[in-house]
Coordinates of C-alpha atoms and ligand atoms in Angstrom, one line a residue:
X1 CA 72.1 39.7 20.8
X2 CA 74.3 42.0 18.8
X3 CA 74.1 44.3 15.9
X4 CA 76.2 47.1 14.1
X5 CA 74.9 49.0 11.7
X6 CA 77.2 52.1 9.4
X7 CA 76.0 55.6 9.1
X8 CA 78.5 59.1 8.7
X9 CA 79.0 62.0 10.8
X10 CA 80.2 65.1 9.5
X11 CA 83.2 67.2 10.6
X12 CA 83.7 70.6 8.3
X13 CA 82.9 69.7 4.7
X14 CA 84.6 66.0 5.6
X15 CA 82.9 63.1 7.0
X16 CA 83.8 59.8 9.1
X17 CA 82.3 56.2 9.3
X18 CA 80.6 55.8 12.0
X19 CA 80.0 52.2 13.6
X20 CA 76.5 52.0 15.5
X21 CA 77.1 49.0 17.9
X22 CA 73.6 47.5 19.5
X23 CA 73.6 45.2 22.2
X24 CA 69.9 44.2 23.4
X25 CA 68.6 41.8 26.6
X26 CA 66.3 41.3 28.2
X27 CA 65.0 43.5 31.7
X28 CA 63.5 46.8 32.6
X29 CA 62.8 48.9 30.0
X30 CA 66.0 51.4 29.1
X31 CA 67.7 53.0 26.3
X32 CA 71.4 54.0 26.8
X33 CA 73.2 55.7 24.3
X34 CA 77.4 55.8 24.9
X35 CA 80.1 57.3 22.7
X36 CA 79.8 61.5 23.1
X37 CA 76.2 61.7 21.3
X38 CA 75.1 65.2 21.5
X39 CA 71.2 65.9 22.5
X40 CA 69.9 66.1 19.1
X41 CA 71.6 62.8 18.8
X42 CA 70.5 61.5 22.0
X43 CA 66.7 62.5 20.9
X44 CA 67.1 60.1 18.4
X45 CA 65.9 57.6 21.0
X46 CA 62.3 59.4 20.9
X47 CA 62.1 59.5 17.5
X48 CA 63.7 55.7 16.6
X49 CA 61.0 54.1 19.6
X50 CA 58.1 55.8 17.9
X51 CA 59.3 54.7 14.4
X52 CA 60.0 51.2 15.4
X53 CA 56.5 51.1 16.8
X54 CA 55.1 51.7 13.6
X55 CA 56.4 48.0 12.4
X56 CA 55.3 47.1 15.3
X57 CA 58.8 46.5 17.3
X58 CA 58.3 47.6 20.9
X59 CA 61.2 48.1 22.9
X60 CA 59.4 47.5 26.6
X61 CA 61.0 44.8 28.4
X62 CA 64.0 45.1 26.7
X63 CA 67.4 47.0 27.7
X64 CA 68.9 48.8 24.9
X65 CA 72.6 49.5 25.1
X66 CA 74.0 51.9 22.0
X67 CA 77.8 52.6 21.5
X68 CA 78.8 54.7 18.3
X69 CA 82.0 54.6 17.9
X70 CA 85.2 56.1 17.3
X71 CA 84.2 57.6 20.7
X72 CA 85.7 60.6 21.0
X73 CA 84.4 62.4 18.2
X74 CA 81.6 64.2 19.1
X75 CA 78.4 63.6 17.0
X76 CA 76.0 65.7 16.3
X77 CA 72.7 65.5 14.4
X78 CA 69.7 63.7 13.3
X79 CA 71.6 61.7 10.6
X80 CA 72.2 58.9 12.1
X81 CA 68.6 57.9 13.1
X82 CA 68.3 55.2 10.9
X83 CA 71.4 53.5 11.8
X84 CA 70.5 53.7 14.8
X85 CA 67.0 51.6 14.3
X86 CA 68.6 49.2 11.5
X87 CA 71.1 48.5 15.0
X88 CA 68.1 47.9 17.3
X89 CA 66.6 45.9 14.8
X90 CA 69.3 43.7 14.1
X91 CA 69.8 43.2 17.6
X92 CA 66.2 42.0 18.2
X93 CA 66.7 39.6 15.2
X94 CA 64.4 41.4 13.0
X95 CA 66.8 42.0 10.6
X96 CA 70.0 39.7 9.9
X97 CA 72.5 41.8 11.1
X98 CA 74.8 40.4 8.0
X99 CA 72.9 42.5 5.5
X100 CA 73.6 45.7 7.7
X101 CA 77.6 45.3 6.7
X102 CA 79.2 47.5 4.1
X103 CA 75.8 49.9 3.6
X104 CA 76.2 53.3 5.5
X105 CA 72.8 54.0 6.0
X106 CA 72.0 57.8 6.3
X107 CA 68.5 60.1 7.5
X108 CA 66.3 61.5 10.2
X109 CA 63.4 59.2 11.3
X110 CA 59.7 61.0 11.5
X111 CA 57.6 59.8 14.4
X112 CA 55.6 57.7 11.5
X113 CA 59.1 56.2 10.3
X114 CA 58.9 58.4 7.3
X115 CA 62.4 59.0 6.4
X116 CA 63.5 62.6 6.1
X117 CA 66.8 64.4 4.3
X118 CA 69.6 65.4 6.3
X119 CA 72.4 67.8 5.2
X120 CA 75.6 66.6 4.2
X121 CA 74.8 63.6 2.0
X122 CA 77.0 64.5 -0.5
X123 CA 80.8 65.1 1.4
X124 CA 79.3 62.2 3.6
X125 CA 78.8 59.8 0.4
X126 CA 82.1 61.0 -1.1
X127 CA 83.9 59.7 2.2
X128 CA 82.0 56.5 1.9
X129 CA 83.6 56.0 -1.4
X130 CA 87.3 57.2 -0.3
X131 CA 87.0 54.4 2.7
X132 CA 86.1 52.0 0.5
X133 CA 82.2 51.6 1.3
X134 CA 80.3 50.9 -1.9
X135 CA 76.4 50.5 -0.8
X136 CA 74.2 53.5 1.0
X137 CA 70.5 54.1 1.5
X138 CA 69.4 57.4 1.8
X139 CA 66.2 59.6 2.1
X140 CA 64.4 60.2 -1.4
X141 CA 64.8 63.7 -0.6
X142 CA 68.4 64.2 -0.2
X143 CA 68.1 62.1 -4.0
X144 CA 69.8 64.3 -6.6
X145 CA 72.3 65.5 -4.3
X146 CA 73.5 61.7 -3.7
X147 CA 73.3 61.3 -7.8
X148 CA 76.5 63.1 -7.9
X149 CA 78.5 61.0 -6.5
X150 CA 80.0 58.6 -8.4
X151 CA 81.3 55.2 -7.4
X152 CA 79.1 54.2 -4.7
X153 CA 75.8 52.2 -5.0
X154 CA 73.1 54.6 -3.2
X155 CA 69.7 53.6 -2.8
X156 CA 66.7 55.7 -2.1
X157 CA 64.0 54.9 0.7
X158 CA 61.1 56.4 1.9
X159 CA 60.4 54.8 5.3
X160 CA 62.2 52.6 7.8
X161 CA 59.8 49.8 6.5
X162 CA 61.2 50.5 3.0
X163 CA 64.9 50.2 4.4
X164 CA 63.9 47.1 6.3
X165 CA 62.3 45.2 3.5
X166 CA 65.1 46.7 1.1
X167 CA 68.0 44.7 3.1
X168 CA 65.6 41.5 3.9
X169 CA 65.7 41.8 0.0
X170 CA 61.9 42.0 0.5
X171 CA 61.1 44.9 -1.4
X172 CA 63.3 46.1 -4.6
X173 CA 65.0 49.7 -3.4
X174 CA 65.2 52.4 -6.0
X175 CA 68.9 53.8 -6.9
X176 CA 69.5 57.3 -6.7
X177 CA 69.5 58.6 -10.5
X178 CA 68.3 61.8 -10.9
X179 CA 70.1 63.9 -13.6
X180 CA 71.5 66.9 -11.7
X181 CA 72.9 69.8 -13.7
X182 CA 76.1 69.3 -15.2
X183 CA 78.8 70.7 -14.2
X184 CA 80.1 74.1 -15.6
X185 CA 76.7 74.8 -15.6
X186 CA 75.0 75.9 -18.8
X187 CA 76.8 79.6 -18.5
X188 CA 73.0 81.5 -18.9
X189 CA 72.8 83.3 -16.1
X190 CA 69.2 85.5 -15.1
X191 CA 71.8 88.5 -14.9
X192 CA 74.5 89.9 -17.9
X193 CA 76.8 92.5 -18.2
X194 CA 75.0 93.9 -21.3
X195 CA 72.3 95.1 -19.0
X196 CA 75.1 98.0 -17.7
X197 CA 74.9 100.9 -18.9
X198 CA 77.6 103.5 -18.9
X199 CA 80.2 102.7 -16.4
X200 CA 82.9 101.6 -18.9
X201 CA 85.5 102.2 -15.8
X202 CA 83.7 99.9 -13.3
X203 CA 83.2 97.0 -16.1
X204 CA 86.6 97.0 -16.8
X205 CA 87.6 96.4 -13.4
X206 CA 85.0 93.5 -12.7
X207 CA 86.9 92.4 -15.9
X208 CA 90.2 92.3 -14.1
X209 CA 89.3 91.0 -10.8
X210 CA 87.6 88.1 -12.2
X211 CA 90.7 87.2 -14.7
X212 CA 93.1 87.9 -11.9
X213 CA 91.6 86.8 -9.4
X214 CA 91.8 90.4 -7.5
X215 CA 89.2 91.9 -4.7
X216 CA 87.4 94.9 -5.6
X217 CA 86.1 97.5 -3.7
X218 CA 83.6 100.1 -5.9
X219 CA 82.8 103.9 -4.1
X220 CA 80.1 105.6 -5.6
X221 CA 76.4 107.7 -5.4
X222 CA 73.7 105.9 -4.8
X223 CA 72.1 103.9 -7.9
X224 CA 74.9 104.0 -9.8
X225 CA 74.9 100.2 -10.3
X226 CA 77.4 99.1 -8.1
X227 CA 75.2 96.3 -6.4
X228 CA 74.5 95.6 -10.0
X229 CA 78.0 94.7 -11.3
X230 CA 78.9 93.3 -8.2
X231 CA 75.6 90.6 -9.2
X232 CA 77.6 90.0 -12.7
X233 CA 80.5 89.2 -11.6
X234 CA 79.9 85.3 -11.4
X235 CA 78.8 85.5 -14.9
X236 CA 82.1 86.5 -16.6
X237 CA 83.6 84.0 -14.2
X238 CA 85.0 80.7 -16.3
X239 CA 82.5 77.9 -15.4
X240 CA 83.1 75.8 -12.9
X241 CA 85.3 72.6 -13.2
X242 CA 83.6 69.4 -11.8
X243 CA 85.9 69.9 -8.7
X244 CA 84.5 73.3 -8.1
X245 CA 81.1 72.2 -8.4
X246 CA 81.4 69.0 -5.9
X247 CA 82.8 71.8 -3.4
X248 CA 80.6 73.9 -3.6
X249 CA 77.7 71.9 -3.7
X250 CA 79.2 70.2 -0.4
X251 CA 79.6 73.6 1.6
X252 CA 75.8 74.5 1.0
X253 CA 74.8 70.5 1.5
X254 CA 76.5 71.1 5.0
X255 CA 74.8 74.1 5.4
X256 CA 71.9 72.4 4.8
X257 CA 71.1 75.4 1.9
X258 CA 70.4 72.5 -0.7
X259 CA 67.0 72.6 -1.8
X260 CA 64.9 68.9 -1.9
X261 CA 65.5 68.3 -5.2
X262 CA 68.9 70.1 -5.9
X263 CA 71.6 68.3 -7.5
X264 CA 75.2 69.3 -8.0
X265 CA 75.0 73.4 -7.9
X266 CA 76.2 74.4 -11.7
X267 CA 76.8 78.1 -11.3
X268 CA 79.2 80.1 -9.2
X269 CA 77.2 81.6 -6.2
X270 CA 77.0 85.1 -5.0
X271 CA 76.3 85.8 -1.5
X272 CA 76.1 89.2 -0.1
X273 CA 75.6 89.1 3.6
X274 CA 74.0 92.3 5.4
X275 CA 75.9 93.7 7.4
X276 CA 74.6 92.7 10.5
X277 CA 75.4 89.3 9.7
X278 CA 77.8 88.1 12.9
X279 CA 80.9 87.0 13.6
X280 CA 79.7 83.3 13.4
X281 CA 77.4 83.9 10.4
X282 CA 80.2 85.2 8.0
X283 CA 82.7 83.1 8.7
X284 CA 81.1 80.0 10.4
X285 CA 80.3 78.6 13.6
X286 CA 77.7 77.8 15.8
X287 CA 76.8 73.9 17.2
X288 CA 76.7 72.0 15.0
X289 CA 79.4 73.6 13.4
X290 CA 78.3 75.3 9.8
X291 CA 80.2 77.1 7.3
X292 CA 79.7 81.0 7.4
X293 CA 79.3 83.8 4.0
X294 CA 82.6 83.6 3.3
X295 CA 82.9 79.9 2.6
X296 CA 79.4 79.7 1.0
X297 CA 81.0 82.2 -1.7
X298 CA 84.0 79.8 -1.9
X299 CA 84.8 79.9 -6.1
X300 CA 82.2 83.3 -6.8
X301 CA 81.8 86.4 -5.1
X302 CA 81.1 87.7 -1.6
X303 CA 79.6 91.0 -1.8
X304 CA 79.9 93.0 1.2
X305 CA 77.4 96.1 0.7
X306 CA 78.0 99.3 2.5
X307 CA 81.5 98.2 3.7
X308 CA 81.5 100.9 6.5
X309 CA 78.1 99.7 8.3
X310 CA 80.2 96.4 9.2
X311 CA 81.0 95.6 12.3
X312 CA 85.1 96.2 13.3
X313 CA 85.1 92.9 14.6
X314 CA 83.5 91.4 11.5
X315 CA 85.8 92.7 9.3
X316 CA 88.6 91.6 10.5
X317 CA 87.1 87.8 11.2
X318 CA 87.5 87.6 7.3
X319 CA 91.5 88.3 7.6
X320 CA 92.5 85.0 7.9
X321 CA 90.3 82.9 5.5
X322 CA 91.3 85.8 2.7
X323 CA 94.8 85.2 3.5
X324 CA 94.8 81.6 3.9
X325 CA 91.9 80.5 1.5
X326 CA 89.9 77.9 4.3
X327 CA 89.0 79.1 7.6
X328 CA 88.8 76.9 10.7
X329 CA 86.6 76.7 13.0
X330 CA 87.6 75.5 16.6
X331 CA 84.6 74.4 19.4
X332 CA 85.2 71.8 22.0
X333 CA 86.1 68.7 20.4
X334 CA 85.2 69.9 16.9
X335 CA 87.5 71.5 14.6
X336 CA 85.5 72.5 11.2
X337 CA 87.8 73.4 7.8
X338 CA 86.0 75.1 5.7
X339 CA 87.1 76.4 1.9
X340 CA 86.5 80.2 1.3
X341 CA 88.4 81.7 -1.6
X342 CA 85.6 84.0 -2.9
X343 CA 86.2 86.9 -4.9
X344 CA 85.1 90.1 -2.4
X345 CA 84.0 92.9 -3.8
X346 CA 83.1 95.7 -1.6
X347 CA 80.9 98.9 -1.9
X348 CA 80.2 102.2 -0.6
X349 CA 79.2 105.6 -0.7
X350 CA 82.0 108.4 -1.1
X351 CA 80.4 109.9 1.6
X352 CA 77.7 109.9 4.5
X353 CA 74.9 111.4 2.4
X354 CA 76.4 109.6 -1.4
X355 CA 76.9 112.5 -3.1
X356 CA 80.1 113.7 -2.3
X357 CA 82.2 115.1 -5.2
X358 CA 78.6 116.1 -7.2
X359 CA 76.6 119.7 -6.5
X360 CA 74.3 117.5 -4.1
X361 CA 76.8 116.6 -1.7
X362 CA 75.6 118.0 1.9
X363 CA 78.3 116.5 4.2
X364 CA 80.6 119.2 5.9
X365 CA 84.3 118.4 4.2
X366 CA 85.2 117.0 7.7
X367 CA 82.4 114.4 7.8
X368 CA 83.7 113.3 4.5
X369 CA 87.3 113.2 6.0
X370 CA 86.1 111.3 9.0
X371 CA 84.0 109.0 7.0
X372 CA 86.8 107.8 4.4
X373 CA 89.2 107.5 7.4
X374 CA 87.5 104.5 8.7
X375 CA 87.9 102.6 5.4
X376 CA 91.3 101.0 6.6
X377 CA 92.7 98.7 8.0
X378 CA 93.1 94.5 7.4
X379 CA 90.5 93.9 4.9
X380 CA 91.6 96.7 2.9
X381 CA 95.0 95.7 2.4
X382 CA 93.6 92.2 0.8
X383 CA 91.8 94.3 -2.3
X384 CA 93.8 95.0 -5.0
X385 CA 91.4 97.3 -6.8
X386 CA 89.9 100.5 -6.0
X387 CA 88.0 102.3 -7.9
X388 CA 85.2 105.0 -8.0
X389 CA 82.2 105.3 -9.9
X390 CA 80.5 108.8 -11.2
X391 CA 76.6 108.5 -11.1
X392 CA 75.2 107.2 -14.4
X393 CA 75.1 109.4 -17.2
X394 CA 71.8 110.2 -18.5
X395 CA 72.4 109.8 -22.1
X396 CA 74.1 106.0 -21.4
X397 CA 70.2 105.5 -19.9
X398 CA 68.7 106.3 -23.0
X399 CA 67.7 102.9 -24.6
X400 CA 68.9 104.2 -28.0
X401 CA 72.2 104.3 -26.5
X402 CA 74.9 101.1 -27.4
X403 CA 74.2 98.3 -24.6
X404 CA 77.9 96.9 -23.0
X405 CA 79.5 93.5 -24.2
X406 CA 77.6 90.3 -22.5
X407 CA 78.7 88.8 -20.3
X408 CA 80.1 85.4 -22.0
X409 CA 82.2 87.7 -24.6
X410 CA 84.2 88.8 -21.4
X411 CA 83.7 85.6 -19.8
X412 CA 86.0 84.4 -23.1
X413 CA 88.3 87.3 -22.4
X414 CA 88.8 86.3 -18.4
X415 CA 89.2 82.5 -19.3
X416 CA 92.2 83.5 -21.8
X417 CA 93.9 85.2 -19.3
X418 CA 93.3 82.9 -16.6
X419 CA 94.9 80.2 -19.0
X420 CA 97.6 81.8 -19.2
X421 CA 98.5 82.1 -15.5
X422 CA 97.3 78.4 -15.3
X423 CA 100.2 77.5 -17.6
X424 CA 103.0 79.2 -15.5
X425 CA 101.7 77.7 -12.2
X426 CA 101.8 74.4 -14.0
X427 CA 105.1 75.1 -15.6
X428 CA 106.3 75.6 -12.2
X429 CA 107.1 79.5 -13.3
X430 CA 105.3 80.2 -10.2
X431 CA 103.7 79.0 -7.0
X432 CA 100.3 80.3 -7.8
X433 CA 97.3 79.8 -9.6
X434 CA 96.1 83.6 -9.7
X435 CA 98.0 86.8 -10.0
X436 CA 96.4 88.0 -6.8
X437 CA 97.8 85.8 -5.2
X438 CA 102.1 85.4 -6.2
X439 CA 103.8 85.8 -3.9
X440 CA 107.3 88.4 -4.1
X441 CA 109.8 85.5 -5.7
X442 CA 107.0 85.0 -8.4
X443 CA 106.4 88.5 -9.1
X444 CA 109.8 88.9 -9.5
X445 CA 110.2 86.4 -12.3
X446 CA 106.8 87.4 -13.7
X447 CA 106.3 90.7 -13.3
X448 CA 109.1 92.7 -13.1
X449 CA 108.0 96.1 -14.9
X450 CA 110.6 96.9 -18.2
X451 CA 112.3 100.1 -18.2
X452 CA 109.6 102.5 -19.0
X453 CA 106.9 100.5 -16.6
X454 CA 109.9 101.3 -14.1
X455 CA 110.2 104.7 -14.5
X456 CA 106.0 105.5 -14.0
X457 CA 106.4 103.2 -11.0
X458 CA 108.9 105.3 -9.5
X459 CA 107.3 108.3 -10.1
X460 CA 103.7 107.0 -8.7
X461 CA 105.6 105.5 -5.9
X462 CA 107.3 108.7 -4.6
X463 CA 104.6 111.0 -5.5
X464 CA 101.7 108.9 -3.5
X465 CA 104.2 107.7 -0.7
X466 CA 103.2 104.0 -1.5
X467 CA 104.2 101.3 0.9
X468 CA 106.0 98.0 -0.2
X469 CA 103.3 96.1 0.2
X470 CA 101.0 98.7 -2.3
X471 CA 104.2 98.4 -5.0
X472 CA 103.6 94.2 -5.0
X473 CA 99.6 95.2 -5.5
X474 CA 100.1 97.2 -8.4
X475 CA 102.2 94.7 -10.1
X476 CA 100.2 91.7 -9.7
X477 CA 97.3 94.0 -11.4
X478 CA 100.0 94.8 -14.0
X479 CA 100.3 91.1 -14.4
X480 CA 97.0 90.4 -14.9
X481 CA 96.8 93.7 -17.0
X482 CA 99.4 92.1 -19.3
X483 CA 97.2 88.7 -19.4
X484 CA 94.2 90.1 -20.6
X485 CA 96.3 91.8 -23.4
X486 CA 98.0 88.7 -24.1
X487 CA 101.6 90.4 -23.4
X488 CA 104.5 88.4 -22.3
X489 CA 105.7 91.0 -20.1
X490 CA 104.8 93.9 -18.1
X491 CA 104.8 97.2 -19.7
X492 CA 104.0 101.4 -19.3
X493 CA 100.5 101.0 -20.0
X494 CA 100.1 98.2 -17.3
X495 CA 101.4 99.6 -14.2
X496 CA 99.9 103.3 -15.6
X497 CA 96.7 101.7 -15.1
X498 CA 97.0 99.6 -12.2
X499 CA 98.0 102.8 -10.4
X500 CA 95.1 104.1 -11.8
X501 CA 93.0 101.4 -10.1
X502 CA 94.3 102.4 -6.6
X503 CA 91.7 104.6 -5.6
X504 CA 92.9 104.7 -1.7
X505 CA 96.3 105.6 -2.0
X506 CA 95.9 108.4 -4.3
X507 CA 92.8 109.3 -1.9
X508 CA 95.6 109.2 0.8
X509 CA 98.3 110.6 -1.0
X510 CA 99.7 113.8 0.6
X511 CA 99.0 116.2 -2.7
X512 CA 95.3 115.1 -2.1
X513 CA 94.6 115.3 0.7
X514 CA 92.2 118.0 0.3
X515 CA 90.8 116.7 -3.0
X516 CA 87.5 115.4 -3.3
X517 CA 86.7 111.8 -5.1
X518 CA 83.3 111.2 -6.3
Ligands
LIG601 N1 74.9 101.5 -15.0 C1 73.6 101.2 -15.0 N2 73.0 100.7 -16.1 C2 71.7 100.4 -16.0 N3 70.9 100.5 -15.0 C3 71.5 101.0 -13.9 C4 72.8 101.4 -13.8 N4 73.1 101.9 -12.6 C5 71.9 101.8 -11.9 N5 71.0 101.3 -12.7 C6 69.6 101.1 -12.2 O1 69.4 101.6 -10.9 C7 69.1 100.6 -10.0 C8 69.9 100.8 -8.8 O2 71.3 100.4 -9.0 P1 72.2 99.7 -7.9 O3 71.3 99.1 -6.9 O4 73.1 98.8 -8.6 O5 72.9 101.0 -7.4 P2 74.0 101.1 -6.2 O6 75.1 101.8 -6.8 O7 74.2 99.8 -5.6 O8 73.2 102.1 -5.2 P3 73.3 102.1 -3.6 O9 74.5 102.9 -3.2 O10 72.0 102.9 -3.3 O11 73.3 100.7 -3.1 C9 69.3 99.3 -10.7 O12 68.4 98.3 -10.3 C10 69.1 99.7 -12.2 O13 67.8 99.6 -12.5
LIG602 MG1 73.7 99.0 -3.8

């Protein structure tokens, strides 16, 4: 007799059906499982014997012949477990193998037949719905995560018995309806800019990159708070649209970083990978194929602490999603995309010991040289901003002094000014949704400086030697300068101080070249 039973297999943050296609007779025990299953797939035949024989199905005397098709997709996983026994068991006539069409059935099998959660649900479930598949059955656990999507009819099991008697129509399933957060999240966050003190400089440029959309990179001492902004920097963020959150949550679901329990993730993460995170581990990889930092930052902030300890290699793995926004990753037969547009913002020390440009400072002036000459190259070109912090001063530590703005009054701030570039990407003014990233034929038409911004430009340009490339920087900060003001156009003040905010080329610039930056 024959059975087929639907499940999903996941490829990057996308899924496809898969068909489980059972045929069973009778003869010498055997098990065989066709159609590229990988081994954690193929152990599913441990797992599905010793579930069925908790119902009491024995599959002795019996040959068991397993196709899962499309066949030359690889699959990978312990997802498809229960498919796998609703198959068997709908090829032994234990189940009507009519009630097994139409419900992708999704989860890992435990040796008892407990049913137990399996990453993906959520991009899975979403593909159900674009293919037109309205009924699933998933693990209990992978429950709030499955409430989020709309559209499809998803029932929650514990146990294979529980899925058995829920299709015999035996046994009343539950639907999946857990309230998850909302999303946009509620916009309290544990952390808020008020809690920075001092550093008026640094807060305005967190300010800038989050409305424009602009990598940061902050030198300073040790404690002066940079890994503290950087930790703010998803709270003056606007909150996250529904799309965003249904991302998001899908890149850590595939991940398999979702928590029992978690729903649809509400607030804009922050990852900061050490650096000896590798290759794989940054920007994905590995079998089965899993996203890396940079795409589990996708929509908040990747903080890469003490840029220089990074490996070379790493570094320049994150070229290409920065440029291109996903990253792909290639394995045989497996091609995972991956979002990863995260904000970076990067940190160091001015100098080996953290002092430099302060009385402390006891690095030889060639150590210092050396040590700021290895802060080039690809990554570097991708931030925008660049600025350097002075250690805190003591009276902006007293409590009696003013506390900073919170965050949601810049939040307001960065929301206005992102509106406005909204509006001219929608308007068709320009081909991008964030300063940071128009290109030159929409910097001409939306940022070309005025007369006076012109005249500073030139001046800054010939007196710091900066490249083409470093010109288009400034005025996309100028852009975004001119947002947050609410200014149609692109003035003195703007390009004045988004020259200001190019710490490296005035490091590099040939009248300082001997000067110190602390
Ligand atoms: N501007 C600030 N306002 C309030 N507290 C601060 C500030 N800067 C530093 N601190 C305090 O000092 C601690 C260390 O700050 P933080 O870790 O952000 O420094 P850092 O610049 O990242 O240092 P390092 O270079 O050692 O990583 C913070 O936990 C906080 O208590
Ligand atoms: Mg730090």
């Amino acid at each position: 007799m024959q059975a087929t039973a639907l499940t999903l297999g996941l490829v990057g943050i996308d899924a496809h059906l898969v068909s489980v296609e059972v045929d069973s007779g009778r003869g010498p025990s055997a098990f065989h499982l066709v159609g590229l299953a990988e081994a954690a797939v193929r152990e599913a035949r441990v797992r599905v014997r010793a579930a069925l024989k908790q119902l009491e199905v024995e599959l002795d005397e019996h040959v068991i012949t397993v196709s899962m098709s499309p066949a030359d997709v690889r699959k990978t996983g312990s997802a498809f477990d229960v498919a796998l026994a609703l198959g068997i068991l709908g090829a032994l006539g234990r189940v009507d193998p009519a009630t097994l069409a139409g419900v992708v059935l999704l989860g890992e099998l435990g040796l008892g037949g407990q049913l137990r959660p399996v990453r993906g649900v959520l991009p899975a479930l979403a593909t159900a719905r674009r293919l037109g598949v309205t009924r699933a059955i998933v693990p209990v656990d992978n429950e709030a995560e499955a409430s989020a999507v709309t559209g499809v009819d998803v029932l929650v099991a514990s146990t294979l018995e529980d899925v058995v008697l829920g299709l015999r129509g035996e046994r009343a399933l539950r639907p999946a309806k857990m309230p998850g957060a909302s999303a946009g999240g509620s916009g309290c966050f544990a952390a808020d800019l008020a809690e920075i003190r001092g550093q008026h400089g640094a807060r305005r440029a967190l300010e800038i990159a989050a409305a424009g959309g602009h990598n940061l990179l902050m030198m300073g001492p040790p404690g002066a708070g940079k890994t503290m902004l950087a930790r703010r920097l998803p709270t003056i963020l606007p909150l996250m649209t529904q799309e965003e959150a249904l991302e998001v949550t899908a890149i850590h679901s595939v991940a398999g970083l979702l928590g029992a329990g978690a729903g649809l993730l509400a607030d804009r993460p922050f990852r900061a990978p050490h650096h000896t995170v590798s290759v794989a581990g940054l920007v994905g990889g590995g079998s089965p194929v899993r996203p890396g930092e940079v795409s589990l930052a996708h929509c908040g902030c990747l903080f890469l602490d003490e840029l220089l300890e990074f490996g070379r290699a790493t570094v320049e793995a994150l070229r290409q999603p920065l440029e291109d926004g996903i990253i792909a990753v290639s394995r045989a037969r497996e091609r995972a995309v991956f979002p990863a547009r995260p904000l970076v913002v990067a940190a160091l020390n001015p100098c080996p010991c953290g002092y430099a440009g302060t009385l402390r400072c006891t690095c030889p002036p060639d150590r210092v040289r050396s040590y700021r000459q290895r802060l080039s190259g690809p990554l570097l070109d991708r931030i925008d901003l660049q600025i350097a912090l002075p250690p805190v001063e003591i009276a902006d530590l007293s409590f009696a002094a003013a506390t900073g703005e919170p965050s949601a009054v810049v939040r307001e701030r960065v929301v206005q000014a992102r509106a406005a570039q909204a509006a001219r990407a929608s308007s068709g003014e320009v081909g991008a949704r964030l300063n940071a990233t128009l290109g030159a034929a929409d910097l001409a038409r939306v940022a070309s400086p005025d007369a006076a911004a012109e005249r500073v430009l030139r001046t800054a340009a010939e007196a710091l030697g900066l490249s083409a490339r470093a010109f288009g920087k400034v005025l996309r900060v100028a852009r975004t300068l001119a947002d947050l003001e609410g200014a149609t156009g692109v003035g003195a003040p703007h390009v004045a101080e988004a020259l200001h905010l190019r710490l490296l080329d005035r490091v590099r610039a040939p009248a300082a070249q001997n000067a110190t930056v602390g």
